[in-house]
Amino acid sequence: SKKDDKSKISETLKGIVGEDKQTINRKYREPIQTVLGCRFIMFANMVPELVDVSGTIASRMIFLRTQKSFNGK
């Protein structure tokens, strides 16, 4: 279901942002567990709907309002 998908995505995002070890399934090789040293940048017209009861993801978001609109162009 969509709610289960959103929950899975949210948990994965929280784990990556929280610097938890992630299991990486590698093609034709054994999986490894490692911390992913990355950050996320998202551009969207609407805030994504994520299941985050703890508020962890929302507390780490920074919203930037742009001045130029491409609506209708």
mmCIF file of C-alpha atoms in Angstrom:
data_model
loop_
_atom_site.group_PDB
_atom_site.id
_atom_site.type_symbol
_atom_site.label_atom_id
_atom_site.label_comp_id
_atom_site.label_asym_id
_atom_site.label_seq_id
_atom_site.Cartn_x
_atom_site.Cartn_y
_atom_site.Cartn_z
ATOM 1 C CA SER A 1 0.000 0.000 0.000
ATOM 2 C CA LYS A 2 1.037 3.633 -0.395
ATOM 3 C CA LYS A 3 1.167 4.136 3.384
ATOM 4 C CA ASP A 4 3.547 1.177 3.770
ATOM 5 C CA ASP A 5 5.717 2.566 0.954
ATOM 6 C CA LYS A 6 5.832 6.003 2.617
ATOM 7 C CA SER A 7 6.725 4.400 5.949
ATOM 8 C CA LYS A 8 9.560 2.419 4.358
ATOM 9 C CA ILE A 9 10.905 5.503 2.570
ATOM 10 C CA SER A 10 10.707 7.556 5.770
ATOM 11 C CA GLU A 11 12.535 4.928 7.824
ATOM 12 C CA THR A 12 15.266 4.634 5.205
ATOM 13 C CA LEU A 13 15.693 8.426 5.030
ATOM 14 C CA LYS A 14 15.849 8.687 8.827
ATOM 15 C CA GLY A 15 18.473 5.952 8.941
ATOM 16 C CA ILE A 16 20.657 7.605 6.310
ATOM 17 C CA VAL A 17 20.333 11.113 7.774
ATOM 18 C CA GLY A 18 20.913 9.738 11.281
ATOM 19 C CA GLU A 19 24.127 8.096 10.054
ATOM 20 C CA ASP A 20 22.949 4.563 10.844
ATOM 21 C CA LYS A 21 24.605 1.702 8.990
ATOM 22 C CA GLN A 22 22.745 0.746 5.824
ATOM 23 C CA THR A 23 22.787 -2.635 4.116
ATOM 24 C CA ILE A 24 23.851 -2.287 0.485
ATOM 25 C CA ASN A 25 22.930 -5.195 -1.790
ATOM 26 C CA ARG A 26 25.654 -5.438 -4.423
ATOM 27 C CA LYS A 27 25.164 -7.219 -7.722
ATOM 28 C CA TYR A 28 26.988 -10.576 -7.812
ATOM 29 C CA ARG A 29 28.721 -9.806 -4.488
ATOM 30 C CA GLU A 30 27.988 -10.092 -0.800
ATOM 31 C CA PRO A 31 25.940 -7.279 0.782
ATOM 32 C CA ILE A 32 27.865 -4.795 2.903
ATOM 33 C CA GLN A 33 26.865 -2.579 5.814
ATOM 34 C CA THR A 34 28.194 0.963 5.810
ATOM 35 C CA VAL A 35 27.350 4.518 6.778
ATOM 36 C CA LEU A 36 26.419 6.574 3.729
ATOM 37 C CA GLY A 37 28.152 9.946 3.798
ATOM 38 C CA CYS A 38 25.586 11.856 1.798
ATOM 39 C CA ARG A 39 23.022 14.627 2.046
ATOM 40 C CA PHE A 40 19.735 15.089 0.218
ATOM 41 C CA ILE A 41 18.633 18.093 -1.781
ATOM 42 C CA MET A 42 15.046 18.082 -3.004
ATOM 43 C CA PHE A 43 13.256 20.593 -5.170
ATOM 44 C CA ALA A 44 9.488 20.281 -5.305
ATOM 45 C CA ASN A 45 6.350 22.309 -5.785
ATOM 46 C CA MET A 46 4.749 20.513 -2.850
ATOM 47 C CA VAL A 47 6.183 19.127 0.379
ATOM 48 C CA PRO A 48 6.501 15.330 0.072
ATOM 49 C CA GLU A 49 4.111 13.269 2.179
ATOM 50 C CA LEU A 50 6.265 11.221 4.527
ATOM 51 C CA VAL A 51 5.272 9.174 7.552
ATOM 52 C CA ASP A 52 7.365 10.671 10.362
ATOM 53 C CA VAL A 53 5.691 10.387 13.759
ATOM 54 C CA SER A 54 8.848 11.476 15.591
ATOM 55 C CA GLY A 55 9.243 14.650 13.503
ATOM 56 C CA THR A 56 12.903 13.845 12.850
ATOM 57 C CA ILE A 57 12.805 14.400 9.101
ATOM 58 C CA ALA A 58 10.740 17.586 9.303
ATOM 59 C CA SER A 59 13.059 19.057 11.942
ATOM 60 C CA ARG A 60 16.019 18.684 9.570
ATOM 61 C CA MET A 61 14.351 20.256 6.535
ATOM 62 C CA ILE A 62 15.275 23.739 5.406
ATOM 63 C CA PHE A 63 12.748 25.408 3.129
ATOM 64 C CA LEU A 64 13.908 27.954 0.568
ATOM 65 C CA ARG A 65 11.342 30.014 -1.296
ATOM 66 C CA THR A 66 12.348 30.914 -4.821
ATOM 67 C CA GLN A 67 11.423 34.224 -6.410
ATOM 68 C CA LYS A 68 11.060 33.112 -10.022
ATOM 69 C CA SER A 69 8.095 31.055 -11.210
ATOM 70 C CA PHE A 70 8.065 28.891 -14.318
ATOM 71 C CA ASN A 71 4.350 28.149 -14.013
ATOM 72 C CA GLY A 72 2.720 28.149 -17.460
ATOM 73 C CA LYS A 73 5.995 28.560 -19.381
#
